[in-house]
Amino acid sequence: MRKIHELSNFIWSIADLLRDAYRLSQYERVLLPLVVLRRFDCVLESTKEAVLASYTQYKGKLNDEVLDSLLNNVSGQRLHNHSPLSFKKMKDDPYNVHLNLISYINGFSKKRPRDL
């Protein structure tokens, strides 16, 4: 029960910080996409190294559509991310979050997540 209370306090403290940076109407435009991206990051974490190795091996040798399909198969999902970045790595480089986030998003499969 104590951990739930601590987690709740932590979440509210983040909400308090965001309240100063964003209007309430902006929360959904900012937070929801970041939550979805973080969820993708967690789901793809276990296959990240294999995807990066395959991307390095086949980039430039296969057309984009075939490479995309291959990397999705390597990830075991209907999407992949071939960026060497992760949320953990971006957090460790706070001065380049904007550029790193753009690079991270551009590393996703061509078809599915880009529509978000």
mmCIF file with all atom_site columns, C-alpha atoms in Angstrom:
data_model
loop_
_atom_site.group_PDB
_atom_site.id
_atom_site.type_symbol
_atom_site.label_atom_id
_atom_site.label_alt_id
_atom_site.label_comp_id
_atom_site.label_asym_id
_atom_site.label_entity_id
_atom_site.label_seq_id
_atom_site.pdbx_PDB_ins_code
_atom_site.Cartn_x
_atom_site.Cartn_y
_atom_site.Cartn_z
_atom_site.occupancy
_atom_site.B_iso_or_equiv
_atom_site.pdbx_formal_charge
_atom_site.auth_seq_id
_atom_site.auth_comp_id
_atom_site.auth_asym_id
_atom_site.auth_atom_id
_atom_site.pdbx_PDB_model_num
ATOM 1   C CA . MET A 1 1   ? 0.000  0.000  0.000   1.00 0.00 ? 1   MET A CA 1
ATOM 2   C CA . ARG A 1 2   ? 2.862  2.348  0.793   1.00 0.00 ? 2   ARG A CA 1
ATOM 3   C CA . LYS A 1 3   ? 4.367  1.920  -2.697  1.00 0.00 ? 3   LYS A CA 1
ATOM 4   C CA . ILE A 1 4   ? 1.039  2.847  -4.289  1.00 0.00 ? 4   ILE A CA 1
ATOM 5   C CA . HIS A 1 5   ? 0.906  5.994  -2.172  1.00 0.00 ? 5   HIS A CA 1
ATOM 6   C CA . GLU A 1 6   ? 4.504  6.881  -3.110  1.00 0.00 ? 6   GLU A CA 1
ATOM 7   C CA . LEU A 1 7   ? 3.772  6.303  -6.797  1.00 0.00 ? 7   LEU A CA 1
ATOM 8   C CA . SER A 1 8   ? 0.640  8.426  -6.568  1.00 0.00 ? 8   SER A CA 1
ATOM 9   C CA . ASN A 1 9   ? 2.588  11.259 -4.938  1.00 0.00 ? 9   ASN A CA 1
ATOM 10  C CA . PHE A 1 10  ? 5.277  10.990 -7.609  1.00 0.00 ? 10  PHE A CA 1
ATOM 11  C CA . ILE A 1 11  ? 2.724  11.193 -10.424 1.00 0.00 ? 11  ILE A CA 1
ATOM 12  C CA . TRP A 1 12  ? 1.021  14.208 -8.839  1.00 0.00 ? 12  TRP A CA 1
ATOM 13  C CA . SER A 1 13  ? 4.382  15.948 -8.386  1.00 0.00 ? 13  SER A CA 1
ATOM 14  C CA . ILE A 1 14  ? 5.027  15.547 -12.123 1.00 0.00 ? 14  ILE A CA 1
ATOM 15  C CA . ALA A 1 15  ? 1.544  16.858 -12.869 1.00 0.00 ? 15  ALA A CA 1
ATOM 16  C CA . ASP A 1 16  ? 2.307  19.895 -10.701 1.00 0.00 ? 16  ASP A CA 1
ATOM 17  C CA . LEU A 1 17  ? 5.483  20.559 -12.695 1.00 0.00 ? 17  LEU A CA 1
ATOM 18  C CA . LEU A 1 18  ? 3.637  20.249 -15.989 1.00 0.00 ? 18  LEU A CA 1
ATOM 19  C CA . ARG A 1 19  ? 0.891  22.533 -14.791 1.00 0.00 ? 19  ARG A CA 1
ATOM 20  C CA . ASP A 1 20  ? 3.368  25.384 -14.897 1.00 0.00 ? 20  ASP A CA 1
ATOM 21  C CA . ALA A 1 21  ? 4.672  24.459 -18.359 1.00 0.00 ? 21  ALA A CA 1
ATOM 22  C CA . TYR A 1 22  ? 1.431  23.473 -20.125 1.00 0.00 ? 22  TYR A CA 1
ATOM 23  C CA . ARG A 1 23  ? -2.166 24.556 -20.008 1.00 0.00 ? 23  ARG A CA 1
ATOM 24  C CA . LEU A 1 24  ? -4.650 21.828 -19.098 1.00 0.00 ? 24  LEU A CA 1
ATOM 25  C CA . SER A 1 25  ? -5.932 21.775 -22.681 1.00 0.00 ? 25  SER A CA 1
ATOM 26  C CA . GLN A 1 26  ? -2.395 20.958 -23.894 1.00 0.00 ? 26  GLN A CA 1
ATOM 27  C CA . TYR A 1 27  ? -1.899 17.919 -21.648 1.00 0.00 ? 27  TYR A CA 1
ATOM 28  C CA . GLU A 1 28  ? -3.462 15.458 -24.078 1.00 0.00 ? 28  GLU A CA 1
ATOM 29  C CA . ARG A 1 29  ? -1.429 16.788 -27.005 1.00 0.00 ? 29  ARG A CA 1
ATOM 30  C CA . VAL A 1 30  ? 1.816  16.409 -25.075 1.00 0.00 ? 30  VAL A CA 1
ATOM 31  C CA . LEU A 1 31  ? 1.385  13.630 -22.542 1.00 0.00 ? 31  LEU A CA 1
ATOM 32  C CA . LEU A 1 32  ? -0.571 11.030 -24.489 1.00 0.00 ? 32  LEU A CA 1
ATOM 33  C CA . PRO A 1 33  ? 1.940  10.799 -27.368 1.00 0.00 ? 33  PRO A CA 1
ATOM 34  C CA . LEU A 1 34  ? 4.820  10.559 -24.882 1.00 0.00 ? 34  LEU A CA 1
ATOM 35  C CA . VAL A 1 35  ? 3.044  7.825  -22.922 1.00 0.00 ? 35  VAL A CA 1
ATOM 36  C CA . VAL A 1 36  ? 2.460  5.872  -26.147 1.00 0.00 ? 36  VAL A CA 1
ATOM 37  C CA . LEU A 1 37  ? 6.088  6.321  -27.220 1.00 0.00 ? 37  LEU A CA 1
ATOM 38  C CA . ARG A 1 38  ? 7.311  5.176  -23.814 1.00 0.00 ? 38  ARG A CA 1
ATOM 39  C CA . ARG A 1 39  ? 5.058  2.126  -24.014 1.00 0.00 ? 39  ARG A CA 1
ATOM 40  C CA . PHE A 1 40  ? 6.485  1.270  -27.440 1.00 0.00 ? 40  PHE A CA 1
ATOM 41  C CA . ASP A 1 41  ? 9.976  1.742  -25.980 1.00 0.00 ? 41  ASP A CA 1
ATOM 42  C CA . CYS A 1 42  ? 9.222  -0.768 -23.210 1.00 0.00 ? 42  CYS A CA 1
ATOM 43  C CA . VAL A 1 43  ? 7.655  -3.321 -25.568 1.00 0.00 ? 43  VAL A CA 1
ATOM 44  C CA . LEU A 1 44  ? 10.574 -3.156 -28.008 1.00 0.00 ? 44  LEU A CA 1
ATOM 45  C CA . GLU A 1 45  ? 13.352 -3.044 -25.406 1.00 0.00 ? 45  GLU A CA 1
ATOM 46  C CA . SER A 1 46  ? 14.057 -6.791 -25.323 1.00 0.00 ? 46  SER A CA 1
ATOM 47  C CA . THR A 1 47  ? 14.702 -6.976 -29.091 1.00 0.00 ? 47  THR A CA 1
ATOM 48  C CA . LYS A 1 48  ? 16.414 -3.592 -29.507 1.00 0.00 ? 48  LYS A CA 1
ATOM 49  C CA . GLU A 1 49  ? 19.947 -4.961 -29.958 1.00 0.00 ? 49  GLU A CA 1
ATOM 50  C CA . ALA A 1 50  ? 18.852 -7.584 -32.510 1.00 0.00 ? 50  ALA A CA 1
ATOM 51  C CA . VAL A 1 51  ? 16.909 -4.952 -34.471 1.00 0.00 ? 51  VAL A CA 1
ATOM 52  C CA . LEU A 1 52  ? 19.914 -2.601 -34.478 1.00 0.00 ? 52  LEU A CA 1
ATOM 53  C CA . ALA A 1 53  ? 22.232 -5.397 -35.640 1.00 0.00 ? 53  ALA A CA 1
ATOM 54  C CA . SER A 1 54  ? 19.858 -6.374 -38.456 1.00 0.00 ? 54  SER A CA 1
ATOM 55  C CA . TYR A 1 55  ? 19.366 -2.741 -39.440 1.00 0.00 ? 55  TYR A CA 1
ATOM 56  C CA . THR A 1 56  ? 23.126 -2.216 -39.661 1.00 0.00 ? 56  THR A CA 1
ATOM 57  C CA . GLN A 1 57  ? 23.553 -5.431 -41.637 1.00 0.00 ? 57  GLN A CA 1
ATOM 58  C CA . TYR A 1 58  ? 20.789 -4.831 -44.206 1.00 0.00 ? 58  TYR A CA 1
ATOM 59  C CA . LYS A 1 59  ? 20.485 -1.034 -44.522 1.00 0.00 ? 59  LYS A CA 1
ATOM 60  C CA . GLY A 1 60  ? 21.206 -0.067 -48.113 1.00 0.00 ? 60  GLY A CA 1
ATOM 61  C CA . LYS A 1 61  ? 21.031 -3.691 -49.269 1.00 0.00 ? 61  LYS A CA 1
ATOM 62  C CA . LEU A 1 62  ? 17.236 -4.055 -49.118 1.00 0.00 ? 62  LEU A CA 1
ATOM 63  C CA . ASN A 1 63  ? 14.525 -1.652 -50.220 1.00 0.00 ? 63  ASN A CA 1
ATOM 64  C CA . ASP A 1 64  ? 12.753 0.214  -47.416 1.00 0.00 ? 64  ASP A CA 1
ATOM 65  C CA . GLU A 1 65  ? 9.588  -1.895 -47.486 1.00 0.00 ? 65  GLU A CA 1
ATOM 66  C CA . VAL A 1 66  ? 11.448 -5.212 -47.266 1.00 0.00 ? 66  VAL A CA 1
ATOM 67  C CA . LEU A 1 67  ? 13.798 -3.868 -44.581 1.00 0.00 ? 67  LEU A CA 1
ATOM 68  C CA . ASP A 1 68  ? 10.820 -2.586 -42.591 1.00 0.00 ? 68  ASP A CA 1
ATOM 69  C CA . SER A 1 69  ? 9.132  -5.992 -42.743 1.00 0.00 ? 69  SER A CA 1
ATOM 70  C CA . LEU A 1 70  ? 12.351 -7.802 -41.799 1.00 0.00 ? 70  LEU A CA 1
ATOM 71  C CA . LEU A 1 71  ? 12.934 -5.563 -38.769 1.00 0.00 ? 71  LEU A CA 1
ATOM 72  C CA . ASN A 1 72  ? 9.321  -6.013 -37.648 1.00 0.00 ? 72  ASN A CA 1
ATOM 73  C CA . ASN A 1 73  ? 9.899  -9.777 -37.749 1.00 0.00 ? 73  ASN A CA 1
ATOM 74  C CA . VAL A 1 74  ? 13.098 -9.401 -35.736 1.00 0.00 ? 74  VAL A CA 1
ATOM 75  C CA . SER A 1 75  ? 11.234 -7.358 -33.113 1.00 0.00 ? 75  SER A CA 1
ATOM 76  C CA . GLY A 1 76  ? 8.416  -9.899 -32.978 1.00 0.00 ? 76  GLY A CA 1
ATOM 77  C CA . GLN A 1 77  ? 5.934  -7.032 -33.258 1.00 0.00 ? 77  GLN A CA 1
ATOM 78  C CA . ARG A 1 78  ? 4.131  -5.164 -35.996 1.00 0.00 ? 78  ARG A CA 1
ATOM 79  C CA . LEU A 1 79  ? 6.575  -2.315 -35.472 1.00 0.00 ? 79  LEU A CA 1
ATOM 80  C CA . HIS A 1 80  ? 10.208 -1.718 -34.624 1.00 0.00 ? 80  HIS A CA 1
ATOM 81  C CA . ASN A 1 81  ? 12.552 1.134  -33.833 1.00 0.00 ? 81  ASN A CA 1
ATOM 82  C CA . HIS A 1 82  ? 16.005 1.149  -35.408 1.00 0.00 ? 82  HIS A CA 1
ATOM 83  C CA . SER A 1 83  ? 17.172 4.293  -33.629 1.00 0.00 ? 83  SER A CA 1
ATOM 84  C CA . PRO A 1 84  ? 20.041 3.608  -31.221 1.00 0.00 ? 84  PRO A CA 1
ATOM 85  C CA . LEU A 1 85  ? 18.193 5.848  -28.748 1.00 0.00 ? 85  LEU A CA 1
ATOM 86  C CA . SER A 1 86  ? 15.787 4.821  -25.999 1.00 0.00 ? 86  SER A CA 1
ATOM 87  C CA . PHE A 1 87  ? 13.954 6.841  -23.368 1.00 0.00 ? 87  PHE A CA 1
ATOM 88  C CA . LYS A 1 88  ? 16.666 5.917  -20.866 1.00 0.00 ? 88  LYS A CA 1
ATOM 89  C CA . LYS A 1 89  ? 19.395 7.235  -23.167 1.00 0.00 ? 89  LYS A CA 1
ATOM 90  C CA . MET A 1 90  ? 17.443 10.410 -23.948 1.00 0.00 ? 90  MET A CA 1
ATOM 91  C CA . LYS A 1 91  ? 16.965 11.051 -20.242 1.00 0.00 ? 91  LYS A CA 1
ATOM 92  C CA . ASP A 1 92  ? 20.739 10.892 -19.782 1.00 0.00 ? 92  ASP A CA 1
ATOM 93  C CA . ASP A 1 93  ? 21.209 13.673 -22.357 1.00 0.00 ? 93  ASP A CA 1
ATOM 94  C CA . PRO A 1 94  ? 18.811 16.423 -21.173 1.00 0.00 ? 94  PRO A CA 1
ATOM 95  C CA . TYR A 1 95  ? 20.367 19.143 -23.317 1.00 0.00 ? 95  TYR A CA 1
ATOM 96  C CA . ASN A 1 96  ? 19.479 17.359 -26.553 1.00 0.00 ? 96  ASN A CA 1
ATOM 97  C CA . VAL A 1 97  ? 16.040 15.954 -25.736 1.00 0.00 ? 97  VAL A CA 1
ATOM 98  C CA . HIS A 1 98  ? 14.310 17.739 -28.613 1.00 0.00 ? 98  HIS A CA 1
ATOM 99  C CA . LEU A 1 99  ? 16.702 16.519 -31.324 1.00 0.00 ? 99  LEU A CA 1
ATOM 100 C CA . ASN A 1 100 ? 17.001 13.062 -29.788 1.00 0.00 ? 100 ASN A CA 1
ATOM 101 C CA . LEU A 1 101 ? 13.230 12.654 -29.584 1.00 0.00 ? 101 LEU A CA 1
ATOM 102 C CA . ILE A 1 102 ? 12.874 13.555 -33.260 1.00 0.00 ? 102 ILE A CA 1
ATOM 103 C CA . SER A 1 103 ? 15.621 11.069 -34.148 1.00 0.00 ? 103 SER A CA 1
ATOM 104 C CA . TYR A 1 104 ? 13.961 8.409  -31.988 1.00 0.00 ? 104 TYR A CA 1
ATOM 105 C CA . ILE A 1 105 ? 10.564 8.935  -33.649 1.00 0.00 ? 105 ILE A CA 1
ATOM 106 C CA . ASN A 1 106 ? 12.163 8.770  -37.104 1.00 0.00 ? 106 ASN A CA 1
ATOM 107 C CA . GLY A 1 107 ? 13.572 5.343  -36.179 1.00 0.00 ? 107 GLY A CA 1
ATOM 108 C CA . PHE A 1 108 ? 10.146 3.714  -36.045 1.00 0.00 ? 108 PHE A CA 1
ATOM 109 C CA . SER A 1 109 ? 8.688  1.466  -38.718 1.00 0.00 ? 109 SER A CA 1
ATOM 110 C CA . LYS A 1 110 ? 7.581  3.394  -41.763 1.00 0.00 ? 110 LYS A CA 1
ATOM 111 C CA . LYS A 1 111 ? 3.958  2.231  -41.762 1.00 0.00 ? 111 LYS A CA 1
ATOM 112 C CA . ARG A 1 112 ? 2.338  2.044  -38.354 1.00 0.00 ? 112 ARG A CA 1
ATOM 113 C CA . PRO A 1 113 ? 3.516  4.388  -35.579 1.00 0.00 ? 113 PRO A CA 1
ATOM 114 C CA . ARG A 1 114 ? 4.146  7.361  -37.837 1.00 0.00 ? 114 ARG A CA 1
ATOM 115 C CA . ASP A 1 115 ? 0.392  7.706  -38.231 1.00 0.00 ? 115 ASP A CA 1
ATOM 116 C CA . LEU A 1 116 ? 0.161  8.575  -34.554 1.00 0.00 ? 116 LEU A CA 1
#
